Amino acid sequence: MLCGIEAIREALVDQAESFSGRGKIAVVEPVFQGYGVVFANGERWKALRRFSLATMRDFGMGKRSVEERIQEEAQCLVEELRETQGALQDPTFFFHSMTANIICSIVFGKRFGYRDPEFLRLLDLFYQSFTLISSFSSQVFELFHNFLKYFPGTHRQVYKNLQEINAFIGRAVEKHRETLDPNSPQDFIDVYLIRMDKEKADPSSEFHQRNLIYTTLSLFFAGTETTGTTLRYGFLLLLKYPHVTERIHKEIDQVIGPHRLPCLDDRAKMPYTDAVIHEMQRFGDLLPIGVPHMVTKDTCFRGYLIPKGTEVFPILHSALYDPHYFEKPDAFNPNHFLDANGALKKNEAFIPFSIGKRICLGESIARMELFLFFTTILQNFSVASPVAPEDIDLTPRESGVGRVPPVYQIRFLARGGC
């Protein structure tokens, strides 16, 4: 286990190549089996990562930028929240719908209506799976999977859920094949199919159907659950600390005003809001033990010889909660990211997306989403809770591979002038 930012950086950045392998997560290994961009290793991983980064960077395929897609989705969400007319809501559905739709837009070339039954089923499968993977029983399975795999348990439900999602992706791929125009790719799947066709004579090509399905599944999992869950934590924190919400509203009113759409250029002029988003991610600590790495060759590290194939866990929690870098790590405090003049300050221990060659593929999209969704919602709404701030409990519902915030109710109340 790598504890503390110094050890994590030394391994994942200074000895990046040696630590760039991907370890296994027992509960999802029977599904992925080393395929797809997140769980691949070696040349397969390099080829899929290069392709995925380039394709997502080129979005939206010369038409709409990712920023525009997020702005549009944020407006769709605002309309949905208006329709609630201030009634109590569990925000899970809304936050996961909008983050899933960004991935749908990039991968499938379309967004889904929030009432679409197929979309609702997909969201339910992702949410359920992330919760199960983060559960205590999955941690036990991680330790004793060679024995427990023969018995019923959460691992079987996770397998069933992910296979159902894969079947959905498979059907989408077939539809894309029927409508594919090689001169005008519309989305990630189209670009992949064109590449697959180009390399079909090469038996060693990594661009085949299986990697397409598992890469798509990886992008969905990484892109929906993490950002949606961060927003759920974020709004729970706003309910607990109303003075923070007031300062954000003030900054939004000064910089953006009530009518213009928030855009990424606003971020540089909104240090307090940006600091709150950073602190939401730090405090939420979504992947406390990181995703396992594996050393690709016998490696000397801090006087130890680590044999090739050894799994290594970068404990992100140890960096995000390090008192040497964050004055009061157990408290939610946006000042962790503000200097004496109120400007945003960088903190090298802030690594919610990990670091090095395996840094989260969707980091830039996730950062865009968090800023634009957060500011657009708060430009249009104030928030209220049926529970007094001092009684709001922040204890995670599950804490394993991932941390799942507690279930809570929130009111979105339209602000005047919006």
CSV table of C-alpha atoms in Angstrom, one decimal:
chain,number,residue,atom,x,y,z
A,1,MET,CA,0.0,0.0,0.0
A,2,LEU,CA,1.2,3.5,-0.9
A,3,CYS,CA,0.4,6.0,1.9
A,4,GLY,CA,0.9,9.7,1.7
A,5,ILE,CA,1.4,11.9,-1.3
A,6,GLU,CA,5.2,11.6,-1.3
A,7,ALA,CA,5.1,7.8,-1.7
A,8,ILE,CA,2.2,7.9,-4.1
A,9,ARG,CA,4.0,10.5,-6.3
A,10,GLU,CA,7.3,8.6,-6.1
A,11,ALA,CA,5.7,5.4,-7.4
A,12,LEU,CA,3.1,6.6,-9.8
A,13,VAL,CA,5.0,9.6,-11.3
A,14,ASP,CA,8.7,9.1,-10.7
A,15,GLN,CA,8.6,5.3,-11.5
A,16,ALA,CA,5.5,5.6,-13.7
A,17,GLU,CA,6.3,2.8,-16.1
A,18,SER,CA,7.0,0.3,-13.4
A,19,PHE,CA,3.8,1.0,-11.6
A,20,SER,CA,1.5,1.4,-14.6
A,21,GLY,CA,0.0,-2.0,-14.5
A,22,ARG,CA,-3.6,-2.5,-13.4
A,23,GLY,CA,-4.4,-4.8,-10.5
A,24,LYS,CA,-7.7,-6.8,-10.2
A,25,ILE,CA,-10.8,-5.9,-8.3
A,26,ALA,CA,-12.2,-9.4,-7.5
A,27,VAL,CA,-15.9,-8.5,-7.6
A,28,VAL,CA,-15.7,-7.2,-11.2
A,29,GLU,CA,-12.9,-9.3,-12.6
A,30,PRO,CA,-15.2,-12.1,-13.9
A,31,VAL,CA,-16.9,-9.4,-16.1
A,32,PHE,CA,-13.9,-7.4,-17.4
A,33,GLN,CA,-11.2,-10.2,-17.5
A,34,GLY,CA,-8.6,-7.6,-18.5
A,35,TYR,CA,-10.5,-6.1,-21.4
A,36,GLY,CA,-11.6,-2.5,-21.8
A,37,VAL,CA,-9.5,0.6,-21.1
A,38,VAL,CA,-9.7,0.7,-17.3
A,39,PHE,CA,-8.7,-3.0,-16.6
A,40,ALA,CA,-6.4,-3.6,-19.5
A,41,ASN,CA,-2.6,-4.0,-19.3
A,42,GLY,CA,0.4,-3.7,-21.5
A,43,GLU,CA,-0.1,-2.9,-25.2
A,44,ARG,CA,-3.8,-3.3,-25.0
A,45,TRP,CA,-4.1,-0.7,-22.4
A,46,LYS,CA,-1.8,1.7,-24.2
A,47,ALA,CA,-3.7,1.4,-27.5
A,48,LEU,CA,-7.1,1.8,-25.9
A,49,ARG,CA,-6.1,4.7,-23.7
A,50,ARG,CA,-4.5,6.6,-26.6
A,51,PHE,CA,-7.6,6.0,-28.7
A,52,SER,CA,-10.1,7.0,-25.9
A,53,LEU,CA,-8.2,10.2,-25.0
A,54,ALA,CA,-7.9,11.3,-28.6
A,55,THR,CA,-11.5,10.5,-29.4
A,56,MET,CA,-12.9,12.2,-26.3
A,57,ARG,CA,-10.7,15.2,-26.9
A,58,ASP,CA,-11.9,15.6,-30.4
A,59,PHE,CA,-15.5,15.9,-29.2
A,60,GLY,CA,-18.0,16.8,-30.2
A,61,MET,CA,-16.7,15.6,-33.6
A,62,GLY,CA,-16.4,19.1,-34.9
A,63,LYS,CA,-20.1,19.9,-34.0
A,64,ARG,CA,-20.7,20.6,-30.3
A,65,SER,CA,-18.0,20.9,-27.7
A,66,VAL,CA,-18.2,18.9,-24.5
A,67,GLU,CA,-18.8,22.3,-22.7
A,68,GLU,CA,-21.9,22.9,-24.9
A,69,ARG,CA,-23.2,19.4,-24.2
A,70,ILE,CA,-22.8,20.0,-20.5
A,71,GLN,CA,-24.5,23.4,-20.7
A,72,GLU,CA,-27.4,21.9,-22.6
A,73,GLU,CA,-27.8,19.0,-20.1
A,74,ALA,CA,-27.6,21.5,-17.2
A,75,GLN,CA,-30.5,23.4,-18.7
A,76,CYS,CA,-32.5,20.2,-19.1
A,77,LEU,CA,-31.9,19.5,-15.4
A,78,VAL,CA,-33.0,23.0,-14.4
A,79,GLU,CA,-36.3,22.4,-16.2
A,80,GLU,CA,-36.8,19.0,-14.4
A,81,LEU,CA,-36.0,20.7,-11.0
A,82,ARG,CA,-38.5,23.5,-11.7
A,83,GLU,CA,-41.2,20.9,-12.2
A,84,THR,CA,-40.6,19.6,-8.7
A,85,GLN,CA,-41.9,23.0,-7.4
A,86,GLY,CA,-39.9,22.8,-4.2
A,87,ALA,CA,-41.1,19.4,-3.1
A,88,LEU,CA,-38.7,17.1,-1.2
A,89,GLN,CA,-36.5,15.0,-3.5
A,90,ASP,CA,-33.8,12.4,-3.2
A,91,PRO,CA,-31.3,14.0,-5.6
A,92,THR,CA,-29.7,10.7,-6.7
A,93,PHE,CA,-31.8,10.3,-9.8
A,94,PHE,CA,-31.3,13.8,-11.1
A,95,PHE,CA,-27.5,14.0,-10.5
A,96,HIS,CA,-26.9,10.5,-12.0
A,97,SER,CA,-29.2,11.2,-15.0
A,98,MET,CA,-27.4,14.3,-16.1
A,99,THR,CA,-23.9,12.8,-15.7
A,100,ALA,CA,-24.9,9.6,-17.5
A,101,ASN,CA,-26.3,11.7,-20.3
A,102,ILE,CA,-23.0,13.4,-21.0
A,103,ILE,CA,-21.4,10.0,-21.4
A,104,CYS,CA,-24.4,8.9,-23.6
A,105,SER,CA,-23.9,12.0,-25.7
A,106,ILE,CA,-20.2,11.2,-26.3
A,107,VAL,CA,-20.5,7.4,-26.6
A,108,PHE,CA,-23.9,6.9,-28.3
A,109,GLY,CA,-24.3,10.3,-29.9
A,110,LYS,CA,-27.6,11.0,-28.1
A,111,ARG,CA,-29.0,12.0,-24.7
A,112,PHE,CA,-32.0,10.2,-23.2
A,113,GLY,CA,-35.2,11.7,-21.7
A,114,TYR,CA,-35.2,11.5,-17.9
A,115,ARG,CA,-38.3,9.3,-18.1
A,116,ASP,CA,-37.0,6.9,-20.8
A,117,PRO,CA,-37.6,3.4,-19.3
A,118,GLU,CA,-34.4,1.9,-20.9
A,119,PHE,CA,-32.3,4.8,-19.5
A,120,LEU,CA,-33.9,4.5,-16.0
A,121,ARG,CA,-33.0,0.8,-16.0
A,122,LEU,CA,-29.4,1.6,-17.0
A,123,LEU,CA,-29.1,4.2,-14.2
A,124,ASP,CA,-30.6,1.8,-11.7
A,125,LEU,CA,-28.1,-0.9,-12.6
A,126,PHE,CA,-25.1,1.4,-12.3
A,127,TYR,CA,-26.2,2.9,-9.0
A,128,GLN,CA,-27.0,-0.6,-7.5
A,129,SER,CA,-23.6,-2.0,-8.8
A,130,PHE,CA,-21.5,0.9,-7.4
A,131,THR,CA,-23.3,0.5,-4.0
A,132,LEU,CA,-22.7,-3.2,-4.0
A,133,ILE,CA,-19.0,-2.9,-5.0
A,134,SER,CA,-18.6,-0.4,-2.2
A,135,SER,CA,-20.3,-2.7,0.4
A,136,PHE,CA,-18.7,-4.5,3.3
A,137,SER,CA,-19.5,-7.9,1.7
A,138,SER,CA,-17.5,-6.9,-1.4
A,139,GLN,CA,-14.5,-6.1,0.8
A,140,VAL,CA,-14.8,-9.6,2.3
A,141,PHE,CA,-15.1,-11.1,-1.2
A,142,GLU,CA,-11.9,-9.2,-2.2
A,143,LEU,CA,-10.0,-11.1,0.5
A,144,PHE,CA,-11.5,-14.6,0.1
A,145,HIS,CA,-12.8,-14.6,-3.5
A,146,ASN,CA,-11.1,-17.9,-4.4
A,147,PHE,CA,-13.4,-19.6,-1.9
A,148,LEU,CA,-16.5,-17.3,-1.8
A,149,LYS,CA,-17.0,-17.3,-5.6
A,150,TYR,CA,-18.7,-20.7,-5.4
A,151,PHE,CA,-21.4,-19.3,-3.1
A,152,PRO,CA,-24.2,-16.8,-3.6
A,153,GLY,CA,-23.5,-13.1,-2.7
A,154,THR,CA,-23.2,-9.6,-3.9
A,155,HIS,CA,-20.5,-10.6,-6.5
A,156,ARG,CA,-23.2,-12.6,-8.4
A,157,GLN,CA,-25.6,-9.6,-8.4
A,158,VAL,CA,-22.8,-7.3,-9.7
A,159,TYR,CA,-22.0,-9.8,-12.4
A,160,LYS,CA,-25.6,-10.0,-13.5
A,161,ASN,CA,-26.0,-6.2,-13.5
A,162,LEU,CA,-22.9,-5.6,-15.5
A,163,GLN,CA,-23.8,-8.3,-18.1
A,164,GLU,CA,-27.2,-6.6,-18.5
A,165,ILE,CA,-25.5,-3.3,-19.2
A,166,ASN,CA,-23.1,-5.0,-21.6
A,167,ALA,CA,-26.1,-6.4,-23.5
A,168,PHE,CA,-27.5,-2.9,-23.8
A,169,ILE,CA,-24.2,-1.6,-25.1
A,170,GLY,CA,-24.0,-4.5,-27.6
A,171,ARG,CA,-27.4,-3.6,-29.0
A,172,ALA,CA,-26.3,0.0,-29.4
A,173,VAL,CA,-23.2,-1.1,-31.2
A,174,GLU,CA,-25.3,-3.2,-33.7
A,175,LYS,CA,-27.6,-0.1,-34.4
A,176,HIS,CA,-24.4,1.9,-35.0
A,177,ARG,CA,-23.2,-0.6,-37.5
A,178,GLU,CA,-26.4,-0.3,-39.5
A,179,THR,CA,-26.2,3.5,-39.7
A,180,LEU,CA,-22.4,4.0,-39.9
A,181,ASP,CA,-21.1,6.5,-42.3
A,182,PRO,CA,-17.2,6.2,-42.3
A,183,ASN,CA,-16.9,9.8,-43.6
A,184,SER,CA,-19.0,11.3,-40.9
A,185,PRO,CA,-18.6,9.6,-37.5
A,186,GLN,CA,-21.2,10.8,-34.9
A,187,ASP,CA,-19.8,9.5,-31.7
A,188,PHE,CA,-17.2,7.3,-29.8
A,189,ILE,CA,-18.7,4.1,-31.1
A,190,ASP,CA,-18.7,5.2,-34.7
A,191,VAL,CA,-15.0,6.2,-34.5
A,192,TYR,CA,-14.1,2.9,-32.8
A,193,LEU,CA,-16.0,0.9,-35.5
A,194,ILE,CA,-14.1,2.7,-38.3
A,195,ARG,CA,-10.8,1.9,-36.5
A,196,MET,CA,-12.0,-1.7,-36.1
A,197,ASP,CA,-12.7,-2.0,-39.8
A,198,LYS,CA,-9.4,-0.5,-40.7
A,199,GLU,CA,-7.5,-3.1,-38.5
A,200,LYS,CA,-9.7,-6.2,-39.2
A,201,ALA,CA,-6.9,-7.9,-41.2
A,202,ASP,CA,-4.5,-7.6,-38.2
A,203,PRO,CA,-5.0,-10.6,-35.8
A,204,SER,CA,-3.1,-8.8,-33.1
A,205,SER,CA,-5.3,-5.6,-33.2
A,206,GLU,CA,-6.9,-4.6,-29.9
A,207,PHE,CA,-9.8,-2.9,-31.7
A,208,HIS,CA,-12.4,-5.7,-31.6
A,209,GLN,CA,-16.0,-6.0,-30.3
A,210,ARG,CA,-15.1,-7.1,-26.8
A,211,ASN,CA,-12.7,-4.2,-26.1
A,212,LEU,CA,-15.4,-1.8,-27.5
A,213,ILE,CA,-18.1,-3.1,-25.1
A,214,TYR,CA,-15.8,-3.2,-22.1
A,215,THR,CA,-14.3,0.2,-22.8
A,216,THR,CA,-17.8,1.7,-23.1
A,217,LEU,CA,-18.8,0.0,-19.9
A,218,SER,CA,-15.6,1.5,-18.2
A,219,LEU,CA,-16.4,5.0,-19.5
A,220,PHE,CA,-19.9,4.8,-18.2
A,221,PHE,CA,-18.9,3.5,-14.8
A,222,ALA,CA,-16.1,6.0,-14.4
A,223,GLY,CA,-18.1,8.9,-15.8
A,224,THR,CA,-21.5,8.5,-14.2
A,225,GLU,CA,-21.1,7.2,-10.7
A,226,THR,CA,-18.1,9.3,-9.7
A,227,THR,CA,-19.4,12.7,-10.7
A,228,GLY,CA,-23.0,12.0,-9.7
A,229,THR,CA,-21.9,10.8,-6.3
A,230,THR,CA,-19.6,13.8,-5.8
A,231,LEU,CA,-22.6,16.1,-6.5
A,232,ARG,CA,-24.7,14.2,-4.0
A,233,TYR,CA,-22.0,14.7,-1.4
A,234,GLY,CA,-21.6,18.3,-2.4
A,235,PHE,CA,-25.3,19.3,-2.0
A,236,LEU,CA,-25.5,17.4,1.3
A,237,LEU,CA,-22.6,19.6,2.5
A,238,LEU,CA,-24.4,22.7,1.3
A,239,LEU,CA,-27.4,21.8,3.4
A,240,LYS,CA,-25.2,21.3,6.4
A,241,TYR,CA,-23.2,24.5,5.9
A,242,PRO,CA,-25.8,27.1,4.6
A,243,HIS,CA,-23.2,30.0,5.0
A,244,VAL,CA,-21.2,28.3,2.2
A,245,THR,CA,-24.2,28.3,-0.1
A,246,GLU,CA,-24.8,32.0,0.6
A,247,ARG,CA,-21.2,32.9,-0.4
A,248,ILE,CA,-21.6,30.8,-3.6
A,249,HIS,CA,-24.9,32.5,-4.5
A,250,LYS,CA,-23.2,35.9,-4.0
A,251,GLU,CA,-20.3,35.0,-6.3
A,252,ILE,CA,-22.6,33.6,-9.0
A,253,ASP,CA,-24.7,36.8,-8.9
A,254,GLN,CA,-21.6,39.0,-9.2
A,255,VAL,CA,-19.8,37.1,-11.9
A,256,ILE,CA,-22.6,35.4,-14.0
A,257,GLY,CA,-25.9,37.1,-13.0
A,258,PRO,CA,-29.3,35.5,-13.2
A,259,HIS,CA,-29.8,35.0,-17.0
A,260,ARG,CA,-26.5,34.1,-18.8
A,261,LEU,CA,-25.5,30.4,-18.9
A,262,PRO,CA,-22.5,29.7,-16.7
A,263,CYS,CA,-19.4,28.8,-18.8
A,264,LEU,CA,-15.9,27.4,-18.1
A,265,ASP,CA,-14.3,30.9,-18.5
A,266,ASP,CA,-16.2,31.9,-15.3
A,267,ARG,CA,-14.2,29.5,-13.2
A,268,ALA,CA,-11.1,31.7,-13.0
A,269,LYS,CA,-13.3,34.5,-11.7
A,270,MET,CA,-15.0,32.4,-9.1
A,271,PRO,CA,-12.3,31.2,-6.7
A,272,TYR,CA,-14.6,30.6,-3.8
A,273,THR,CA,-17.0,28.4,-5.8
A,274,ASP,CA,-14.0,26.5,-7.3
A,275,ALA,CA,-12.5,26.0,-3.8
A,276,VAL,CA,-15.8,24.6,-2.6
A,277,ILE,CA,-15.9,22.1,-5.5
A,278,HIS,CA,-12.3,21.1,-4.7
A,279,GLU,CA,-13.2,20.6,-1.0
A,280,MET,CA,-16.3,18.6,-1.9
A,281,GLN,CA,-14.0,16.2,-3.8
A,282,ARG,CA,-11.4,16.1,-1.1
A,283,PHE,CA,-13.9,15.6,1.8
A,284,GLY,CA,-16.1,13.2,-0.2
A,285,ASP,CA,-13.0,11.0,-0.8
A,286,LEU,CA,-14.9,8.9,-3.3
A,287,LEU,CA,-12.3,6.2,-3.9
A,288,PRO,CA,-10.4,6.1,-0.6
A,289,ILE,CA,-8.2,3.1,-1.5
A,290,GLY,CA,-7.8,4.1,-5.1
A,291,VAL,CA,-7.9,1.6,-7.9
A,292,PRO,CA,-5.3,-1.2,-7.6
A,293,HIS,CA,-2.1,-0.8,-9.7
A,294,MET,CA,0.3,-3.7,-10.5
A,295,VAL,CA,4.1,-3.5,-11.0
A,296,THR,CA,5.0,-4.4,-14.6
A,297,LYS,CA,8.6,-5.6,-13.7
A,298,ASP,CA,10.7,-6.3,-10.6
A,299,THR,CA,11.0,-2.9,-9.0
A,300,CYS,CA,13.2,-1.3,-6.3
A,301,PHE,CA,11.1,1.1,-4.3
A,302,ARG,CA,12.4,2.8,-1.1
A,303,GLY,CA,14.8,0.0,-0.4
A,304,TYR,CA,12.3,-2.8,-1.0
A,305,LEU,CA,12.3,-5.1,-4.0
A,306,ILE,CA,8.7,-5.4,-5.3
A,307,PRO,CA,8.3,-8.5,-7.5
A,308,LYS,CA,6.7,-8.2,-11.0
A,309,GLY,CA,2.9,-8.7,-10.8
A,310,THR,CA,2.6,-7.4,-7.2
A,311,GLU,CA,-0.6,-5.4,-6.7
A,312,VAL,CA,-0.2,-2.0,-5.2
A,313,PHE,CA,-2.9,0.2,-3.8
A,314,PRO,CA,-2.4,4.0,-3.8
A,315,ILE,CA,-4.4,5.0,-0.7
A,316,LEU,CA,-5.8,8.3,-2.0
A,317,HIS,CA,-7.4,8.9,1.4
A,318,SER,CA,-4.0,9.2,3.0
A,319,ALA,CA,-3.2,12.2,0.7
A,320,LEU,CA,-6.6,13.8,0.7
A,321,TYR,CA,-6.8,13.7,4.6
A,322,ASP,CA,-3.1,14.5,5.3
A,323,PRO,CA,-2.9,17.1,8.1
A,324,HIS,CA,0.5,18.3,6.7
A,325,TYR,CA,-1.4,19.5,3.6
A,326,PHE,CA,-4.9,20.2,4.9
A,327,GLU,CA,-5.1,22.1,8.2
A,328,LYS,CA,-8.2,20.4,9.5
A,329,PRO,CA,-8.6,17.3,7.3
A,330,ASP,CA,-11.7,15.9,9.1
A,331,ALA,CA,-13.6,19.2,8.7
A,332,PHE,CA,-15.3,20.5,5.5
A,333,ASN,CA,-13.4,23.8,4.9
A,334,PRO,CA,-13.1,25.5,1.5
A,335,ASN,CA,-10.3,27.6,2.9
A,336,HIS,CA,-8.1,24.5,2.4
A,337,PHE,CA,-8.0,25.7,-1.2
A,338,LEU,CA,-7.8,29.5,-0.8
A,339,ASP,CA,-4.8,31.7,-0.1
A,340,ALA,CA,-4.7,34.8,2.2
A,341,ASN,CA,-6.0,37.0,-0.6
A,342,GLY,CA,-9.0,34.7,-1.4
A,343,ALA,CA,-7.5,33.3,-4.6
A,344,LEU,CA,-7.6,29.6,-5.4
A,345,LYS,CA,-4.4,27.9,-4.3
A,346,LYS,CA,-3.1,24.6,-5.6
A,347,ASN,CA,-2.4,21.7,-3.2
A,348,GLU,CA,-0.2,18.9,-4.3
A,349,ALA,CA,-2.0,16.4,-2.0
A,350,PHE,CA,-5.3,17.0,-3.9
A,351,ILE,CA,-5.4,13.9,-6.1
A,352,PRO,CA,-9.0,12.7,-6.2
A,353,PHE,CA,-8.4,11.5,-9.8
A,354,SER,CA,-5.1,9.8,-8.8
A,355,ILE,CA,-1.9,10.7,-10.7
A,356,GLY,CA,0.5,9.3,-13.2
A,357,LYS,CA,-0.1,7.2,-16.3
A,358,ARG,CA,-3.3,5.7,-14.9
A,359,ILE,CA,-4.8,9.1,-13.9
A,360,CYS,CA,-8.6,9.1,-14.4
A,361,LEU,CA,-9.3,9.1,-18.2
A,362,GLY,CA,-12.3,11.5,-17.8
A,363,GLU,CA,-10.6,14.0,-15.4
A,364,SER,CA,-11.1,17.1,-17.6
A,365,ILE,CA,-14.7,16.2,-18.4
A,366,ALA,CA,-15.5,15.5,-14.7
A,367,ARG,CA,-14.0,18.9,-13.7
A,368,MET,CA,-16.1,20.6,-16.4
A,369,GLU,CA,-19.2,18.8,-15.3
A,370,LEU,CA,-18.7,19.6,-11.6
A,371,PHE,CA,-18.3,23.3,-12.2
A,372,LEU,CA,-21.0,23.8,-14.8
A,373,PHE,CA,-23.7,21.6,-13.1
A,374,PHE,CA,-22.9,23.0,-9.7
A,375,THR,CA,-23.1,26.7,-10.8
A,376,THR,CA,-26.1,26.2,-13.1
A,377,ILE,CA,-28.1,24.6,-10.3
A,378,LEU,CA,-27.2,27.2,-7.8
A,379,GLN,CA,-27.7,30.1,-10.2
A,380,ASN,CA,-31.3,29.0,-10.5
A,381,PHE,CA,-32.1,27.5,-7.1
A,382,SER,CA,-31.5,27.8,-3.4
A,383,VAL,CA,-31.6,24.5,-1.4
A,384,ALA,CA,-33.4,23.5,1.8
A,385,SER,CA,-33.5,20.4,4.0
A,386,PRO,CA,-36.3,19.1,6.3
A,387,VAL,CA,-33.4,18.4,8.8
A,388,ALA,CA,-31.7,21.2,10.8
A,389,PRO,CA,-28.1,21.7,9.6
A,390,GLU,CA,-26.6,20.6,12.9
A,391,ASP,CA,-28.5,17.3,12.7
A,392,ILE,CA,-27.4,16.4,9.2
A,393,ASP,CA,-25.3,13.3,9.3
A,394,LEU,CA,-22.5,13.0,6.7
A,395,THR,CA,-21.5,9.4,7.6
A,396,PRO,CA,-21.2,7.4,4.3
A,397,ARG,CA,-23.8,4.7,3.7
A,398,GLU,CA,-21.1,2.4,2.3
A,399,SER,CA,-17.3,2.7,2.5
A,400,GLY,CA,-15.2,0.2,0.6
A,401,VAL,CA,-13.7,0.5,-2.8
A,402,GLY,CA,-15.9,3.6,-3.1
A,403,ARG,CA,-17.7,5.8,-0.6
A,404,VAL,CA,-21.5,6.2,-1.0
A,405,PRO,CA,-23.1,9.2,0.7
A,406,PRO,CA,-26.1,8.7,2.9
A,407,VAL,CA,-29.6,8.9,1.4
A,408,TYR,CA,-31.1,12.4,2.0
A,409,GLN,CA,-34.0,14.6,1.0
A,410,ILE,CA,-33.6,18.1,-0.5
A,411,ARG,CA,-35.8,20.9,-1.8
A,412,PHE,CA,-34.8,23.0,-4.9
A,413,LEU,CA,-36.4,26.4,-4.5
A,414,ALA,CA,-36.5,28.7,-7.5
A,415,ARG,CA,-34.5,31.9,-6.9
A,416,GLY,CA,-36.0,35.3,-7.7
A,417,GLY,CA,-34.9,36.8,-11.0
A,418,CYS,CA,-34.3,33.4,-12.6
